[in-house]
Coordinates of C-alpha atoms and ligand atoms in Angstrom, one line a residue:
X18 CA -46.6 -6.1 -39.8
X19 CA -47.3 -7.9 -36.3
X20 CA -44.0 -8.8 -36.2
X21 CA -43.4 -5.2 -36.4
X22 CA -46.4 -3.9 -33.9
X23 CA -44.9 -5.3 -31.5
X24 CA -41.4 -5.1 -32.2
X25 CA -41.5 -0.9 -32.3
X26 CA -42.9 -0.9 -28.6
X27 CA -41.1 -3.0 -27.2
X28 CA -37.5 -1.5 -28.6
X29 CA -39.0 2.2 -28.0
X30 CA -39.1 0.9 -24.2
X31 CA -36.5 -0.2 -23.7
X32 CA -34.4 2.8 -25.5
X33 CA -36.4 5.2 -22.8
X34 CA -35.0 3.5 -19.9
X35 CA -31.6 3.3 -21.2
X36 CA -32.1 6.7 -20.6
X37 CA -34.1 6.5 -18.2
X38 CA -30.9 4.6 -16.2
X39 CA -28.7 7.4 -17.5
X40 CA -29.9 10.5 -16.6
X41 CA -30.5 9.1 -13.6
X42 CA -26.7 7.3 -12.6
X43 CA -25.1 10.4 -15.0
X44 CA -26.9 13.9 -13.5
X45 CA -29.4 13.5 -10.9
X46 CA -27.8 10.9 -8.6
X47 CA -24.4 13.6 -8.4
X48 CA -26.7 16.7 -8.5
X49 CA -29.0 15.2 -5.1
X50 CA -25.7 13.9 -2.8
X51 CA -24.4 16.9 -4.3
X52 CA -27.0 19.5 -2.3
X53 CA -27.7 16.6 0.3
X54 CA -23.5 17.2 1.6
X55 CA -24.5 21.0 0.5
X56 CA -26.9 21.4 3.2
X57 CA -24.3 19.0 5.4
X58 CA -22.5 21.8 5.3
X59 CA -19.5 19.0 2.3
X60 CA -19.5 21.4 -0.6
X61 CA -16.6 20.1 -2.9
X62 CA -15.4 20.9 -6.7
X63 CA -18.5 21.2 -9.1
X64 CA -19.5 18.0 -11.3
X65 CA -18.7 16.9 -14.1
X66 CA -21.2 15.3 -17.2
X67 CA -19.5 11.2 -16.7
X68 CA -15.6 12.6 -15.7
X69 CA -16.7 13.9 -12.6
X70 CA -13.7 15.6 -11.1
X71 CA -11.1 12.8 -12.6
X72 CA -10.2 16.0 -15.5
X73 CA -8.7 18.6 -12.7
X74 CA -7.7 15.7 -10.7
X75 CA -5.5 14.5 -13.7
X76 CA -4.9 18.7 -15.2
X77 CA -3.8 18.8 -11.1
X78 CA -1.6 16.0 -11.3
X79 CA 0.5 17.0 -14.5
X80 CA 0.6 20.2 -13.1
X81 CA 2.1 18.8 -9.3
X82 CA 4.7 16.4 -10.9
X83 CA 6.3 19.0 -12.8
X84 CA 6.0 22.2 -10.0
X85 CA 10.0 21.2 -8.3
X86 CA 9.1 20.7 -4.7
X87 CA 11.0 22.7 -1.6
X88 CA 14.1 20.6 -1.0
X89 CA 14.0 21.1 2.9
X90 CA 9.8 20.4 3.2
X91 CA 8.1 17.2 4.3
X92 CA 5.0 18.3 3.1
X93 CA 4.1 15.7 0.3
X94 CA 0.4 16.1 0.3
X95 CA 1.2 18.8 -2.6
X96 CA 3.4 16.4 -4.8
X97 CA 1.6 13.8 -3.9
X98 CA -2.5 14.2 -3.8
X99 CA -2.5 17.5 -5.3
X100 CA -6.2 17.3 -5.4
X101 CA -6.6 16.8 -1.8
X102 CA -3.8 19.5 -1.1
X103 CA -6.4 22.3 -3.1
X104 CA -9.6 21.2 -3.1
X105 CA -9.3 21.1 0.9
X106 CA -7.9 24.2 1.1
X107 CA -10.7 25.7 -1.0
X108 CA -14.1 23.7 1.3
X109 CA -12.1 22.3 4.5
X110 CA -11.1 19.8 5.7
X111 CA -13.8 17.2 4.4
X112 CA -14.7 17.9 1.2
X113 CA -16.7 15.6 -1.1
X114 CA -15.5 15.3 -4.9
X115 CA -15.6 12.7 -7.8
X116 CA -14.2 9.5 -8.9
X117 CA -16.4 9.8 -12.0
X118 CA -20.1 9.1 -11.5
X119 CA -19.2 8.1 -8.0
X120 CA -19.0 10.3 -5.0
X121 CA -16.0 10.1 -2.5
X122 CA -15.6 11.6 0.8
X123 CA -12.5 13.1 2.3
X124 CA -11.9 12.5 6.2
X125 CA -9.3 13.2 8.2
X126 CA -10.4 13.7 11.3
X127 CA -9.1 10.5 14.0
X128 CA -12.4 10.0 15.1
X129 CA -14.1 9.6 11.9
X130 CA -11.4 7.2 10.5
X131 CA -11.6 4.8 13.9
X132 CA -15.5 4.7 13.0
X133 CA -15.0 3.3 9.6
X134 CA -11.7 1.3 10.1
X135 CA -12.7 -0.1 13.1
X136 CA -16.8 -0.9 13.1
X137 CA -17.0 -5.5 13.1
X138 CA -20.6 -4.7 11.1
X139 CA -19.2 -4.2 8.1
X140 CA -21.7 -1.4 7.0
X141 CA -17.9 -0.5 5.5
X142 CA -16.8 -2.1 2.8
X143 CA -13.4 -2.3 0.2
X144 CA -15.6 -1.6 -3.1
X145 CA -14.3 -3.8 -6.4
X146 CA -10.9 -2.8 -7.6
X147 CA -10.4 -1.9 -11.5
X148 CA -10.1 -5.1 -14.1
X149 CA -5.9 -3.8 -13.8
X150 CA -5.5 -4.4 -10.7
X151 CA -7.0 -7.6 -10.2
X152 CA -5.0 -8.5 -12.0
X153 CA -2.4 -7.7 -9.7
X154 CA -4.2 -8.5 -6.5
X155 CA -6.3 -10.8 -7.7
X156 CA -8.8 -12.3 -5.2
X157 CA -6.4 -11.9 -1.7
X158 CA -6.4 -9.7 1.7
X159 CA -5.4 -6.7 -0.2
X160 CA -9.0 -7.3 -2.1
X161 CA -11.8 -9.5 -1.0
X162 CA -14.5 -8.5 1.8
X163 CA -16.8 -10.2 3.6
X164 CA -17.4 -13.9 4.8
X165 CA -14.5 -14.6 2.3
X166 CA -12.7 -11.9 3.7
X167 CA -12.9 -14.0 7.2
X168 CA -12.0 -16.4 5.7
X169 CA -9.1 -15.9 4.2
X170 CA -8.4 -13.7 7.0
X171 CA -8.3 -16.7 9.4
X172 CA -6.7 -18.6 7.4
X173 CA -3.6 -16.6 7.0
X174 CA -3.4 -15.0 10.8
X175 CA -1.8 -18.0 11.9
X176 CA 1.8 -17.8 9.4
X177 CA 2.3 -14.1 10.7
X178 CA 1.8 -14.9 14.3
X179 CA 5.1 -12.7 16.1
X180 CA 6.8 -16.3 16.7
X181 CA 7.1 -18.4 13.3
X182 CA 7.8 -14.4 12.2
X183 CA 10.5 -14.6 14.6
X184 CA 12.3 -17.9 12.3
X185 CA 12.0 -15.7 9.7
X186 CA 14.9 -12.5 10.9
X187 CA 17.9 -14.7 10.6
X188 CA 16.8 -15.2 6.7
X189 CA 16.3 -11.4 6.4
X190 CA 19.7 -11.1 8.1
X191 CA 21.3 -12.8 5.6
X192 CA 20.1 -11.7 2.8
X193 CA 21.1 -7.9 4.6
X194 CA 25.0 -8.9 4.7
X195 CA 24.9 -9.9 1.2
X196 CA 23.5 -6.9 -0.6
X197 CA 25.8 -5.0 1.9
X198 CA 29.2 -7.8 0.5
X199 CA 28.2 -6.9 -2.9
X200 CA 28.0 -3.0 -1.9
X201 CA 31.4 -3.4 -0.2
X202 CA 33.2 -5.7 -3.6
X203 CA 31.5 -2.3 -5.7
X204 CA 33.4 0.1 -3.2
X205 CA 36.4 -1.9 -3.6
X206 CA 36.2 -0.8 -7.2
X207 CA 34.2 2.7 -7.2
X208 CA 34.9 3.5 -2.8
X209 CA 32.9 7.3 -4.3
X210 CA 30.0 5.0 -5.6
X211 CA 26.5 5.7 -5.6
X212 CA 24.1 3.8 -4.9
X213 CA 20.3 3.9 -5.1
X214 CA 18.5 3.0 -2.4
X215 CA 16.2 3.3 -3.6
X216 CA 17.0 0.4 -6.6
X217 CA 19.2 -1.4 -4.8
X218 CA 16.0 -2.1 -1.5
X219 CA 13.5 -3.2 -4.0
X220 CA 16.6 -5.5 -4.9
X221 CA 16.9 -6.8 -1.6
X222 CA 13.0 -6.4 -0.7
X223 CA 13.0 -8.2 -3.2
X224 CA 15.6 -10.8 -2.4
X225 CA 14.0 -11.0 1.2
X226 CA 10.3 -11.3 0.3
X227 CA 11.0 -14.2 -1.9
X228 CA 13.5 -16.2 0.5
X229 CA 10.8 -15.5 3.8
X230 CA 7.8 -16.3 0.9
X231 CA 9.0 -19.1 -0.3
X232 CA 12.5 -21.0 1.4
X233 CA 14.2 -23.0 -0.8
X234 CA 11.9 -22.0 -4.2
X235 CA 13.4 -18.3 -3.2
X236 CA 15.0 -18.5 -7.3
X237 CA 11.7 -19.4 -9.4
X238 CA 9.5 -16.5 -7.1
X239 CA 12.0 -13.9 -7.6
X240 CA 10.5 -14.3 -11.0
X241 CA 7.0 -14.3 -10.0
X242 CA 8.0 -10.6 -9.1
X243 CA 9.5 -10.0 -12.1
X244 CA 5.7 -10.8 -13.9
X245 CA 4.4 -8.4 -10.7
X246 CA 6.4 -5.0 -11.2
X247 CA 5.6 -5.5 -15.2
X248 CA 2.1 -6.2 -14.2
X249 CA 2.5 -3.4 -11.0
X250 CA 3.7 -0.1 -14.2
X251 CA 0.6 -1.3 -16.5
X252 CA -1.6 -0.8 -13.4
X253 CA 0.4 2.5 -12.4
X254 CA 0.1 4.0 -16.1
X255 CA -4.6 3.1 -16.2
X256 CA -5.7 4.0 -12.2
X257 CA -7.2 7.3 -13.2
X258 CA -8.4 6.3 -16.6
X259 CA -12.3 6.3 -17.0
X260 CA -14.0 3.1 -16.4
X261 CA -16.0 1.3 -19.2
X262 CA -17.6 -1.5 -18.0
X263 CA -16.8 -4.3 -19.6
X264 CA -14.1 -2.9 -21.4
X265 CA -11.8 -5.9 -19.8
X266 CA -13.5 -8.2 -21.7
X267 CA -12.0 -6.3 -24.9
X268 CA -8.8 -8.4 -26.7
X269 CA -7.3 -4.8 -27.1
X270 CA -3.3 -4.9 -27.1
X271 CA -3.1 -3.4 -23.2
X272 CA -5.5 -6.7 -22.4
X273 CA -4.0 -9.1 -24.2
X274 CA -1.3 -8.7 -22.7
X275 CA -2.4 -8.2 -19.2
X276 CA -3.7 -11.5 -19.9
X277 CA -0.3 -12.6 -21.1
X278 CA 1.5 -12.0 -17.5
X279 CA -1.9 -12.7 -15.4
X280 CA -0.9 -15.6 -16.6
X281 CA 2.5 -15.7 -16.8
X282 CA 2.4 -15.5 -13.1
X283 CA -0.4 -17.3 -11.9
X284 CA 1.0 -20.7 -13.9
X285 CA 5.1 -20.1 -11.7
X286 CA 2.9 -20.2 -8.8
X287 CA 0.9 -22.6 -9.3
X288 CA 3.6 -24.3 -9.8
X289 CA 5.9 -23.4 -6.9
X290 CA 3.1 -24.8 -4.7
X291 CA 3.4 -28.7 -6.5
X292 CA 7.0 -28.8 -6.1
X293 CA 6.3 -28.0 -1.9
X294 CA 2.9 -30.3 -2.3
X295 CA 5.7 -32.5 -3.8
X296 CA 8.4 -32.4 -1.7
X297 CA 6.3 -33.0 2.2
X298 CA 4.7 -36.0 0.2
X299 CA 7.6 -37.1 -0.3
X300 CA 8.8 -36.9 3.2
X301 CA 12.1 -34.9 2.1
X302 CA 12.7 -31.6 4.8
X303 CA 10.0 -30.0 7.3
X304 CA 6.5 -31.1 6.1
X305 CA 5.4 -27.4 3.9
X306 CA 8.1 -25.2 5.3
X307 CA 8.1 -22.6 6.9
X308 CA 8.1 -20.1 5.1
X309 CA 5.1 -17.6 4.6
X310 CA 3.7 -19.8 1.8
X311 CA 4.2 -23.7 3.4
X312 CA 2.6 -21.5 6.7
X313 CA -0.2 -21.3 4.6
X314 CA -0.4 -24.5 3.2
X315 CA 0.3 -26.1 6.7
X316 CA -3.0 -24.0 7.9
X317 CA -4.6 -25.1 5.0
X318 CA -4.6 -28.2 5.1
X319 CA -5.3 -29.2 9.0
X320 CA -8.0 -31.3 9.8
X321 CA -8.9 -28.4 12.2
X322 CA -8.7 -25.8 9.8
X323 CA -10.9 -27.7 7.5
X324 CA -13.3 -28.1 9.8
X325 CA -13.9 -25.1 10.3
X326 CA -13.3 -23.7 7.4
X327 CA -11.4 -21.5 8.1
X328 CA -8.8 -22.9 4.7
X329 CA -8.1 -22.2 1.1
X330 CA -8.0 -23.2 -2.3
X331 CA -4.8 -23.4 -4.3
X332 CA -6.3 -20.0 -6.2
X333 CA -7.0 -18.4 -3.2
X334 CA -3.3 -18.9 -1.4
X335 CA -1.9 -17.9 -5.4
X336 CA -4.3 -15.4 -5.2
X337 CA -2.2 -14.6 -1.7
X338 CA 1.0 -14.7 -2.4
X339 CA 0.2 -11.7 -5.6
X340 CA -1.0 -9.3 -2.8
X341 CA 2.2 -9.9 -0.6
X342 CA 4.4 -9.6 -3.0
X343 CA 2.8 -6.0 -4.1
X344 CA 1.1 -5.3 0.0
X345 CA 4.8 -6.9 1.5
X346 CA 7.6 -6.1 -0.6
X347 CA 7.4 -2.8 -2.6
X348 CA 6.0 -0.3 1.1
X349 CA 8.7 -1.9 2.9
X350 CA 11.3 -0.7 0.5
X351 CA 9.7 2.3 0.4
X352 CA 10.1 3.0 3.7
X353 CA 14.0 2.1 4.3
X354 CA 14.4 4.4 0.7
X355 CA 12.9 7.6 3.0
X356 CA 14.0 5.9 6.4
X357 CA 17.9 6.8 4.6
X358 CA 16.7 9.8 3.4
X359 CA 16.4 10.6 7.4
X360 CA 19.3 9.5 8.2
X361 CA 21.6 10.1 5.3
X362 CA 20.2 13.9 5.1
X363 CA 20.8 13.9 9.1
X364 CA 24.2 12.8 10.6
X365 CA 23.1 13.3 14.4
X366 CA 20.6 10.8 14.2
X367 CA 22.2 8.7 12.2
X368 CA 25.3 8.7 15.2
X369 CA 22.9 8.1 17.6
X370 CA 21.4 4.6 16.1
X371 CA 24.6 3.1 15.3
X372 CA 25.3 3.3 18.9
X373 CA 22.4 2.4 19.6
X374 CA 22.9 -0.7 17.6
X375 CA 26.3 -1.8 18.2
X376 CA 26.3 -1.7 22.1
X377 CA 23.0 -3.2 21.1
X378 CA 24.3 -5.8 18.5
X379 CA 27.9 -4.9 18.6
X380 CA 29.2 -4.8 14.8
X381 CA 28.5 -7.9 13.6
X382 CA 26.2 -9.7 14.8
X383 CA 22.6 -10.3 13.8
X384 CA 20.5 -8.8 15.8
X385 CA 17.3 -11.5 17.0
X386 CA 13.7 -10.8 17.4
X387 CA 15.1 -10.6 21.5
X388 CA 17.7 -7.3 20.6
X389 CA 15.6 -6.3 17.8
X390 CA 12.7 -5.5 20.1
X391 CA 16.0 -3.5 21.9
X392 CA 16.4 -0.6 19.6
X393 CA 13.7 1.9 20.9
X394 CA 15.5 5.3 19.0
X395 CA 15.2 2.9 15.2
X396 CA 11.7 1.8 16.0
X397 CA 11.5 5.6 16.3
X398 CA 12.9 6.4 13.0
X399 CA 11.1 4.4 11.4
X400 CA 8.0 5.1 12.5
X401 CA 8.6 8.6 12.0
X402 CA 9.5 7.4 8.6
X403 CA 6.0 5.9 8.3
X404 CA 4.1 8.8 9.0
X405 CA 5.7 11.9 6.6
X406 CA 6.3 9.6 3.8
X407 CA 4.1 6.6 4.4
X408 CA 4.2 4.2 1.7
X409 CA 0.7 3.3 1.3
X410 CA -0.7 6.9 0.6
X411 CA -4.6 6.8 0.9
X412 CA -7.1 4.1 1.5
X413 CA -10.8 4.5 1.3
X414 CA -13.7 1.9 2.3
X415 CA -18.0 1.9 0.9
X416 CA -21.1 2.3 2.5
X417 CA -23.3 -0.1 2.0
X418 CA -26.4 2.1 3.5
X419 CA -26.8 5.2 3.9
X420 CA -24.5 6.6 7.6
X421 CA -24.2 8.1 9.9
X422 CA -20.4 8.7 10.5
X423 CA -19.6 11.4 13.4
X424 CA -22.7 14.6 12.6
X425 CA -23.0 13.6 8.7
X426 CA -25.2 11.1 7.3
X427 CA -23.6 9.9 4.1
X428 CA -26.2 7.6 1.1
X429 CA -25.0 4.7 -0.3
X430 CA -22.1 3.7 -1.9
X431 CA -20.6 6.9 -1.4
X432 CA -16.6 6.4 -0.6
X433 CA -15.1 7.3 1.9
X434 CA -11.4 8.2 2.1
X435 CA -8.4 8.9 4.0
X436 CA -5.5 10.2 2.8
X437 CA -2.4 9.3 4.4
X438 CA -0.4 12.3 3.9
X439 CA -2.8 15.1 5.1
X440 CA -3.9 12.3 8.0
X441 CA 0.0 12.2 9.7
X442 CA 0.3 16.3 9.4
X443 CA -2.5 17.8 10.8
X444 CA -1.4 20.2 13.3
X445 CA -4.0 20.2 15.6
X446 CA -2.9 16.0 17.0
X447 CA 1.1 16.2 16.1
X448 CA 1.6 19.9 16.7
X449 CA 3.4 22.5 15.4
X450 CA 6.0 20.6 14.8
X451 CA 4.1 18.5 12.7
X452 CA 5.8 18.6 8.6
X453 CA 9.7 18.4 10.7
X454 CA 11.1 15.0 11.6
X455 CA 11.1 14.6 15.0
X456 CA 11.2 10.9 15.9
X457 CA 11.2 11.6 19.5
X458 CA 7.5 12.3 19.6
X459 CA 7.5 8.6 19.2
X460 CA 9.1 8.3 22.2
X461 CA 5.9 5.9 24.1
X462 CA 4.8 4.2 20.9
X463 CA 3.0 5.2 17.9
X464 CA -1.3 5.0 20.3
X465 CA 0.8 8.1 22.6
X466 CA 2.7 9.7 19.6
X467 CA 0.2 12.5 18.6
X468 CA -3.3 13.9 20.8
X469 CA -5.1 11.3 19.2
X470 CA -4.0 7.8 19.2
X471 CA -5.5 6.7 15.9
X472 CA -3.5 10.4 13.7
X473 CA -1.1 7.7 13.4
X474 CA -2.5 4.5 10.1
X475 CA 0.0 3.7 8.5
X476 CA -0.1 0.6 8.8
X477 CA -4.7 1.5 9.0
X478 CA -6.5 0.3 12.0
X479 CA -9.5 -2.2 13.3
X480 CA -10.0 -5.4 11.8
X481 CA -8.8 -5.3 8.5
X482 CA -5.2 -3.3 10.1
X483 CA -1.6 -4.5 8.5
X484 CA -1.5 -8.1 8.5
X485 CA 2.0 -8.0 7.7
X486 CA 2.7 -5.2 9.8
X487 CA 5.6 -7.0 12.6
X488 CA 7.3 -8.7 10.0
X489 CA 7.6 -5.4 7.9
X490 CA 9.1 -4.0 11.2
X491 CA 11.0 -7.1 11.7
X492 CA 12.8 -6.5 8.3
X493 CA 13.0 -2.9 8.3
X494 CA 14.9 -3.0 11.7
X495 CA 17.4 -5.7 10.8
X496 CA 18.2 -3.7 7.2
X497 CA 19.2 -0.2 8.9
X498 CA 20.8 -2.8 11.9
X499 CA 22.8 -5.0 9.6
X500 CA 23.9 -1.1 7.9
X501 CA 25.2 1.2 10.2
X502 CA 26.7 -1.9 11.7
X503 CA 28.9 -2.4 9.0
X504 CA 29.5 1.6 7.6
X505 CA 31.1 4.1 9.1
X506 CA 28.9 6.5 8.0
X507 CA 26.5 7.4 5.3
X508 CA 25.4 10.7 3.3
X509 CA 22.7 11.6 1.1
X510 CA 24.2 12.4 -1.9
X511 CA 24.7 16.6 -3.1
X512 CA 23.1 14.8 -6.7
X513 CA 19.8 13.7 -4.5
X514 CA 16.1 16.0 -5.8
X515 CA 13.4 16.2 -3.9
X516 CA 10.6 15.2 -6.0
X517 CA 7.9 12.6 -4.1
X518 CA 5.5 11.1 -6.4
X519 CA 2.1 8.2 -6.6
X520 CA 3.6 5.9 -8.4
X521 CA 0.2 4.0 -6.2
X522 CA 3.1 4.0 -3.3
X523 CA 4.8 6.8 -2.5
X524 CA 7.9 7.0 -4.1
X525 CA 10.9 8.9 -4.7
X526 CA 10.8 9.5 -7.9
X527 CA 14.7 10.5 -9.2
X528 CA 15.7 8.0 -6.3
X529 CA 17.6 8.7 -2.9
X530 CA 21.5 8.8 -4.0
X531 CA 23.6 7.4 -1.0
X532 CA 27.5 7.2 -0.7
X533 CA 29.2 5.2 2.2
X534 CA 32.1 5.3 4.0
X535 CA 33.4 2.4 5.0
Ligands
HEM11 C1 6.2 -0.8 5.8 C2 5.1 -1.4 5.6 C3 4.0 -1.9 5.5 C4 2.9 -0.8 5.9 C5 3.6 0.4 5.3 C6 1.1 -1.4 5.4 C7 0.5 -0.9 4.9 C8 -0.6 -1.4 4.8 C9 -1.6 -0.7 5.0 C10 -2.0 0.6 5.8 C11 -2.9 -2.0 5.2 C12 -4.3 -1.6 4.7 C13 -4.5 -1.1 3.1 C14 -6.5 -0.6 3.5 O1 -6.8 -0.6 4.5 O2 -6.4 -0.3 2.2 C15 -1.9 -3.0 4.9 C16 -2.9 -4.3 4.6 C17 -2.3 -5.1 4.8 N1 -1.1 -5.3 3.9 FE1 0.6 -3.9 4.9 N2 1.9 -3.2 5.1 C18 3.2 -3.2 5.1 C19 4.0 -3.9 4.9 C20 3.4 -5.5 4.6 C21 4.1 -6.7 4.3 C22 5.3 -7.0 4.9 C23 2.9 -7.6 4.2 C24 3.0 -8.8 3.5 C25 4.0 -10.0 3.9 C26 1.9 -7.1 4.0 C27 0.4 -7.6 3.6 C28 -0.7 -6.7 4.3 C29 -1.4 -7.4 3.6 C30 -2.3 -8.8 3.5 C31 -2.4 -6.4 3.7 C32 -4.3 -6.6 3.9 C33 -5.3 -7.1 5.4 C34 -6.5 -7.5 5.5 O3 -7.7 -6.7 4.6 O4 -7.1 -8.2 6.0 N3 1.7 -5.4 4.9 N4 -0.5 -2.4 4.9

């Protein structure tokens, strides 16, 4: 009896506390944040308890998927970010919506973008990823923040030093020559064969990142990709599911599959690292090798870096490898795919580029770094492709305290999100032809292409700008140069169906079939 007398009030208090917390998180806070923004003139779709705007997002995505796109339009926003498109029209450029109970503020103003992405004071941070994304990326650069991020970035920067990267161009070129050789062989059997650039470039950029990341261990590296790809597919399917805290620990079929894949990925990568370590210890070859993994291992083992704390553990290096595959492989593959889409449907630009490549590099030589830097028109086309078909569709940051951004006061724990397709088409900065393919706008480089230098953010800006952008541009230019050298022309197949989709990255739903002429 005495025991019950004690237990009843304790349990009642606990229940009341839980109910109060639920009331605050699910009802009171969303209402007060909505009011807070409304007072500042920021509106958005109404909040629904627990799911926020997620149901509307899903419905709009389903509708957009079923709606065919005008084949001559490059405005991908209604197709890949239908909710941003609809709500920006309905509520204005800056609007508020809800990912479950989390408020999200959509921003497209370049001054505000600069303020958020360029700050070095830690006012905005990367939010914790859902467990599915964690399995894909691990605690690599893309997902970590604070001092951990500083340490990782310092340890990794040397591997992406432009002089180190120059040494990789030959490997990039060799991989491309071998792919083009296979295409030619297949055309020998069937001259009208159509090649889907999306799947071809996924293979080629996979081959390139495996060679440039792992050097001699690239075959084992390619196995890692297969697992990574499977994980990616699982993540795409789950990205807008409502996340229930703790659900990642339940042994559901989906979780068990995820755990298995993650373990396989980690074990494969560890075994590649061990092989490299043994090679170095045996004194065979050149230290850890001049590939990305070798450079990371070397930087992490340098005494000066150890003293400065700029070194990584083996587990951290494994996580960085996972991040590089994801961040560095499909992004570049999509850039190349959309560039071929433009050139295959625009013979005038294709001819200009071929003339430039052949006059700078000849018809057979793999270009070196010096020659790549002279390919001005190729660079302009790649930038214009990145503007209109940016592989990364949006990025976001979370406020760590109540903050002032432009004229707005933003509460702590709000996600500020930047929809790239809208930013890259804002007529205020890009002019009336913002929806059209016009590489000439990049004639003076990307910072002068629009009326504001930060209206182009395909590689992001500020301290967390893409670490691999030089790598990506070198790779894309090398691949384009070799293709333009080897074929007298190519055209987009009449079977092409224009349907860009949001698969975390921007992809062509039905591929990009191309017909080559020898
Ligand atoms: C066309 C190709 C590429 C595009 C468009 C691209 C775009 C981006 C963007 C927009 C970000 C910032 C993401 C954010 O702030 O949320 C980023 C970050 C990053 N990218 Fe890339 N990327 C490309 C290629 C690469 C390559 C080739 C690598 C590596 C081999 C790479 C590795 C990374 C890493 C590690 C980060 C995180 C940097 C940090 O937070 O410190 N990317 N990339």
